[in-house]
XYZ file of C-alpha atoms in Angstrom:
403
model
C 131.972 80.686 106.822
C 135.227 78.770 106.057
C 134.144 78.269 102.422
C 133.364 81.944 102.006
C 135.682 84.731 100.885
C 135.532 88.442 101.699
C 137.436 90.510 99.192
C 137.511 93.914 97.508
C 135.348 94.271 94.418
C 138.242 95.559 92.333
C 140.242 92.345 92.785
C 137.879 90.176 90.733
C 135.591 92.609 88.937
C 136.406 95.046 86.132
C 134.677 98.405 86.633
C 134.335 101.498 84.482
C 131.987 104.446 84.096
C 130.490 105.811 80.912
C 130.267 109.249 79.380
C 127.973 111.723 77.660
C 128.470 113.023 74.118
C 128.186 116.777 73.568
C 124.445 117.465 73.595
C 124.947 120.583 71.518
C 125.784 118.373 68.521
C 122.585 116.757 67.223
C 124.490 114.188 65.191
C 125.751 112.558 68.403
C 122.256 111.490 69.481
C 119.263 109.559 68.079
C 121.532 106.886 66.651
C 121.384 103.110 66.984
C 123.492 102.644 70.141
C 121.532 102.184 73.406
C 122.656 104.722 76.034
C 121.705 104.399 79.717
C 121.269 107.217 82.230
C 121.544 106.687 85.995
C 117.806 107.313 86.343
C 117.162 104.077 84.446
C 119.114 102.016 86.984
C 116.046 101.571 89.147
C 114.814 98.187 87.934
C 115.937 94.589 88.137
C 117.114 94.508 84.545
C 117.541 96.794 81.554
C 116.649 95.515 78.094
C 115.917 98.851 76.407
C 116.914 102.486 76.874
C 115.157 105.828 76.621
C 117.968 107.380 74.589
C 120.368 106.285 71.860
C 123.620 107.776 70.625
C 125.399 107.542 67.296
C 128.770 105.972 66.546
C 130.179 109.484 66.200
C 128.803 110.329 69.644
C 130.393 107.212 71.111
C 133.781 107.931 69.563
C 133.761 111.589 70.596
C 133.056 110.909 74.276
C 134.190 108.729 77.172
C 131.146 106.488 76.683
C 132.151 102.822 76.320
C 130.499 99.615 75.221
C 129.144 97.528 78.099
C 128.549 93.831 77.409
C 125.267 92.094 78.038
C 125.348 90.423 81.448
C 127.173 93.262 83.186
C 125.859 94.646 86.463
C 125.180 98.394 86.506
C 125.370 100.622 89.572
C 124.123 104.231 89.726
C 126.824 106.360 91.337
C 124.921 109.577 91.878
C 121.569 111.211 91.341
C 118.193 110.114 92.670
C 118.958 106.414 92.067
C 122.430 106.361 93.675
C 123.274 102.881 94.957
C 120.642 101.128 92.833
C 121.786 98.179 90.723
C 120.438 96.524 87.579
C 121.294 93.614 85.291
C 122.102 94.601 81.701
C 120.317 92.327 79.233
C 121.611 94.026 76.066
C 124.902 95.409 74.804
C 124.800 99.138 75.504
C 126.627 102.279 76.608
C 125.973 104.538 79.603
C 126.635 107.990 80.985
C 129.271 108.927 83.557
C 126.881 108.397 86.489
C 126.606 104.664 85.723
C 129.324 102.213 86.736
C 129.588 98.958 84.807
C 130.780 95.912 86.785
C 132.007 92.916 84.785
C 133.048 90.010 87.017
C 135.659 87.351 86.381
C 133.148 84.502 86.462
C 135.731 82.001 87.611
C 135.416 83.856 90.939
C 132.087 85.725 90.922
C 128.831 84.786 89.227
C 127.285 87.867 87.588
C 123.830 87.188 89.038
C 125.305 86.686 92.488
C 127.128 90.012 92.081
C 123.823 91.730 91.317
C 122.162 90.302 94.425
C 125.035 91.020 96.806
C 125.264 94.627 95.601
C 121.500 95.000 95.943
C 121.758 93.587 99.467
C 124.684 95.877 100.359
C 123.383 99.082 98.724
C 122.443 100.822 101.977
C 125.909 100.195 103.388
C 127.496 101.274 100.136
C 125.636 104.576 100.328
C 127.284 105.244 103.678
C 130.466 105.609 101.684
C 128.878 108.377 99.638
C 130.684 111.666 99.405
C 128.889 115.024 99.450
C 126.239 116.581 101.606
C 123.501 116.885 98.989
C 122.587 113.875 96.908
C 124.788 110.857 97.693
C 127.737 110.442 95.317
C 129.707 107.231 94.847
C 132.856 106.763 92.801
C 134.697 104.005 90.970
C 137.430 104.035 93.626
C 134.992 103.624 96.501
C 133.265 100.713 94.792
C 136.535 99.017 93.823
C 137.668 99.097 97.453
C 134.359 97.888 98.894
C 134.534 94.341 100.281
C 131.833 91.768 99.532
C 131.377 88.228 100.801
C 130.836 85.293 98.455
C 131.094 81.501 98.506
C 134.386 80.220 97.125
C 132.393 77.713 95.047
C 130.842 79.519 92.060
C 128.177 76.822 91.701
C 127.044 77.654 95.229
C 126.796 81.312 94.199
C 124.613 80.295 91.243
C 122.296 78.289 93.492
C 121.847 81.311 95.767
C 121.195 83.495 92.719
C 118.577 81.067 91.420
C 116.616 81.246 94.685
C 116.714 85.045 94.712
C 115.943 85.260 90.980
C 112.846 83.164 91.622
C 111.812 85.596 94.357
C 112.343 88.506 91.940
C 110.215 86.813 89.286
C 107.321 86.311 91.699
C 107.643 89.908 92.937
C 107.731 91.285 89.373
C 104.682 89.225 88.403
C 102.810 90.543 91.442
C 103.838 94.117 90.652
C 102.614 93.623 87.079
C 99.265 92.361 88.395
C 98.990 95.431 90.635
C 99.678 97.753 87.689
C 97.100 95.889 85.611
C 94.417 96.254 88.285
C 95.286 99.938 88.739
C 94.812 100.503 85.002
C 91.516 98.601 85.090
C 90.381 100.714 88.038
C 91.214 103.970 86.255
C 89.240 102.875 83.210
C 86.388 101.707 85.411
C 86.282 105.027 87.290
C 86.115 106.906 84.006
C 83.306 104.762 82.593
C 81.256 104.614 85.779
C 81.445 108.382 86.376
C 80.539 109.296 82.804
C 78.122 106.545 81.774
C 76.994 104.858 84.973
C 74.978 101.648 85.048
C 71.553 100.694 83.750
C 68.928 99.057 85.967
C 70.187 95.678 84.720
C 73.726 96.482 85.900
C 75.235 97.100 82.460
C 77.275 100.126 81.427
C 75.111 102.562 79.526
C 75.938 102.941 75.852
C 78.120 105.980 75.161
C 76.467 109.304 74.247
C 77.531 108.676 70.662
C 75.810 105.302 70.667
C 72.612 106.400 72.442
C 72.328 110.208 72.722
C 68.736 109.871 73.930
C 70.022 108.452 77.259
C 71.899 111.670 78.117
C 71.245 115.329 78.848
C 73.328 118.484 79.010
C 74.376 119.776 82.444
C 76.845 122.186 84.047
C 79.334 119.275 83.896
C 78.603 118.337 80.288
C 76.635 115.320 79.076
C 75.353 113.117 81.891
C 72.806 110.265 82.073
C 69.225 111.592 82.176
C 68.575 110.032 85.593
C 71.526 111.882 87.171
C 71.619 115.279 88.836
C 74.360 117.819 89.379
C 74.283 119.046 92.970
C 76.296 121.612 94.880
C 78.511 119.910 97.423
C 77.206 121.756 100.488
C 73.681 120.453 99.779
C 74.742 116.817 100.099
C 77.856 116.748 102.337
C 79.339 118.616 105.287
C 83.057 119.247 105.720
C 83.929 119.507 109.410
C 87.170 121.283 110.322
C 89.713 119.507 112.473
C 91.241 121.159 115.522
C 94.583 122.975 115.760
C 96.817 122.239 118.738
C 99.532 124.156 120.552
C 102.661 122.269 121.644
C 101.680 122.070 125.329
C 98.412 120.270 124.441
C 100.092 117.138 123.023
C 100.086 114.151 125.381
C 101.736 110.714 125.442
C 98.433 108.985 126.226
C 94.780 109.614 125.509
C 92.938 109.728 122.194
C 95.216 109.501 119.121
C 95.290 112.570 116.894
C 95.388 111.882 113.151
C 97.839 114.119 111.282
C 98.663 114.248 107.564
C 101.668 111.943 107.932
C 99.498 109.265 109.532
C 97.352 109.145 106.379
C 100.054 109.541 103.728
C 102.435 106.952 105.208
C 105.265 109.462 105.669
C 105.172 108.927 109.426
C 103.448 106.466 111.724
C 104.015 108.195 115.092
C 100.813 109.415 116.724
C 100.361 112.297 119.128
C 97.624 112.066 121.739
C 95.124 114.338 123.437
C 93.162 114.115 126.694
C 90.895 117.038 125.793
C 87.132 116.512 125.832
C 85.915 117.722 122.442
C 82.532 117.974 120.670
C 81.527 114.636 119.196
C 82.010 115.794 115.599
C 85.721 116.350 116.344
C 86.142 112.580 116.658
C 86.142 110.029 113.869
C 85.501 106.305 114.050
C 86.397 103.343 111.901
C 84.798 103.713 108.468
C 84.506 107.513 108.536
C 85.531 109.543 105.486
C 88.376 112.033 105.944
C 89.751 114.523 103.426
C 93.281 115.936 103.450
C 93.004 119.533 102.280
C 96.511 120.897 102.938
C 99.868 119.933 101.404
C 98.712 116.378 100.701
C 95.320 116.080 99.064
C 92.727 113.398 98.820
C 90.089 111.273 100.534
C 90.833 108.555 103.064
C 88.601 106.003 104.795
C 89.727 105.797 108.416
C 90.272 102.177 109.481
C 91.583 102.751 112.991
C 89.887 103.138 116.345
C 88.227 106.307 117.603
C 90.512 109.278 117.012
C 90.704 113.064 116.746
C 91.639 114.611 113.404
C 94.087 117.502 113.067
C 93.244 120.823 111.396
C 94.792 119.874 107.997
C 92.008 117.268 107.710
C 88.249 117.471 107.350
C 85.742 114.840 108.388
C 83.125 114.454 105.667
C 79.519 113.677 106.570
C 77.153 112.747 103.738
C 73.430 113.483 103.660
C 70.710 110.900 103.128
C 70.854 111.120 99.331
C 74.600 110.592 99.048
C 76.384 107.329 99.883
C 79.675 107.894 101.649
C 81.547 105.303 99.590
C 80.229 106.774 96.343
C 81.353 110.241 97.445
C 84.771 108.850 98.393
C 85.260 107.521 94.854
C 83.868 110.762 93.431
C 86.547 112.696 95.319
C 89.165 110.185 94.240
C 88.119 110.389 90.591
C 88.102 114.183 90.475
C 91.144 114.933 92.649
C 92.920 116.680 89.743
C 89.903 118.944 89.253
C 89.905 119.773 92.957
C 93.635 120.578 92.871
C 93.104 123.087 90.077
C 91.324 125.197 92.677
C 94.112 124.973 95.250
C 95.431 128.188 96.821
C 98.825 129.124 98.181
C 102.408 129.158 96.931
C 104.358 127.904 99.959
C 101.749 125.351 101.039
C 98.930 124.624 98.641
C 95.514 124.127 100.218
C 91.861 123.820 99.299
C 89.426 126.200 100.966
C 86.235 124.930 102.525
C 84.296 127.559 100.561
C 85.515 126.130 97.246
C 84.797 122.560 98.301
C 81.301 123.570 99.451
C 80.555 124.993 95.994
C 82.022 122.081 94.033
C 79.577 120.466 91.595
C 78.994 116.770 92.227
C 77.592 114.155 89.831
C 74.715 112.530 91.719
C 73.107 109.341 90.365
C 70.041 107.801 92.056
C 70.970 106.134 95.345
C 70.644 102.587 93.981
C 72.952 103.386 91.098
C 75.435 104.933 93.527
C 75.406 101.608 95.373
C 75.979 99.594 92.183
C 78.825 101.878 91.071
C 80.467 101.588 94.484
C 80.130 97.796 94.458
C 81.894 97.550 91.091
C 84.838 99.650 92.269
C 85.009 97.759 95.572
C 85.505 94.524 93.643
C 88.621 95.795 91.874
C 89.880 97.410 95.100
C 89.624 94.034 96.830
C 91.797 92.441 94.132
C 94.280 95.302 94.362
C 94.541 95.004 98.136
C 95.030 91.240 97.856
C 97.893 91.651 95.378
C 99.472 94.441 97.440
C 99.314 92.229 100.518
C 100.993 89.402 98.592
C 103.658 91.799 97.333
C 104.468 92.883 100.868
C 104.670 89.228 101.931
C 106.969 88.250 99.041
C 109.238 91.254 99.625
C 109.522 90.309 103.286
C 110.385 86.707 102.378
C 113.050 87.873 99.927
C 114.544 90.247 102.482
C 114.904 87.383 104.969
C 116.409 85.074 102.362
C 118.929 87.716 101.289
C 120.000 88.223 104.878
C 120.511 84.475 105.369
C 121.860 83.352 101.990
C 124.172 86.270 101.206
C 125.843 86.145 104.592
C 126.395 82.406 104.740
C 124.100 82.012 107.752
C 122.031 79.514 105.803
C 122.812 77.189 102.920
C 120.644 76.662 99.878
């Protein structure tokens, strides 16, 4: 660490916040000057802005020009502590702090990475009990570590920039596959597939292939069935506090399915067999969080905010899963409750379900599985790359490891 320096940001970096023109004066906005809000400081770089101000708006407010290459830090709001590289010359509001380093001491890309690495610690400095608030003074006095040799800083930045590029490319691939999946769900649940595995022509192209139904135009081979004739929703069990155990059968709660919490409670109660679910079973969250979920764990009990869904002989479980996924918004329109929204079993039982022949259900499911497999592969890679970057940041930005 002898070739490293630890110093306050304000000693080598110029910092200043922006401002907001009077919104009551229309002439101050919709001009040609890019203007950044703190909510936009949630990405690696900024090369365009949602809003623009006029020269009159700039001159009438505390907004200031920020040069391209500056590092931006959100001081308060939902994105507090987030940093971004500025790729254009722009202005910003008062919740955005511009940091312009003296590059004889600090490389601008290195500054971005060290602030990104330190953001959780920086937020500990936040003032206020609601949303975290930072200030220019707090940032100026915050100490960062950096190699004395600027070329060494640039080498570290290059490694981390490469990581960011790979991560961004993977994120872009994920978004692409998600868009493809949405389009595929729409087409498959409105047009379906012919016996040869091709999408049917649209109703406009071949009206003779469709018929009217309670759900509008559908392929002639399809039926519209009432949910309770093809599936059964089985209620989970409610527990009192004294029934939770530290060992036994795990109990699946909403947070275990939504990712908001991984801790499991357990039960040693002997329950009817339909109160258990096994790997591959379809579950549906009907309270607070909504949606279908294929259980991939071992044998478990499901809590009362969750239904287990059993499909009849004429309905493939995977097809019904995607049907629920595709029409979640429609289901939510029937939700009850103001403090905690929920779907009633009675409404779900009476929901109308598009029902193709069983073979077509299988083909539709297979098509969606293929895109899901690609999505899962990219998401797995993203997690791997993010983990690699996290380790590199810890090593390279602390001097534990050289480039």
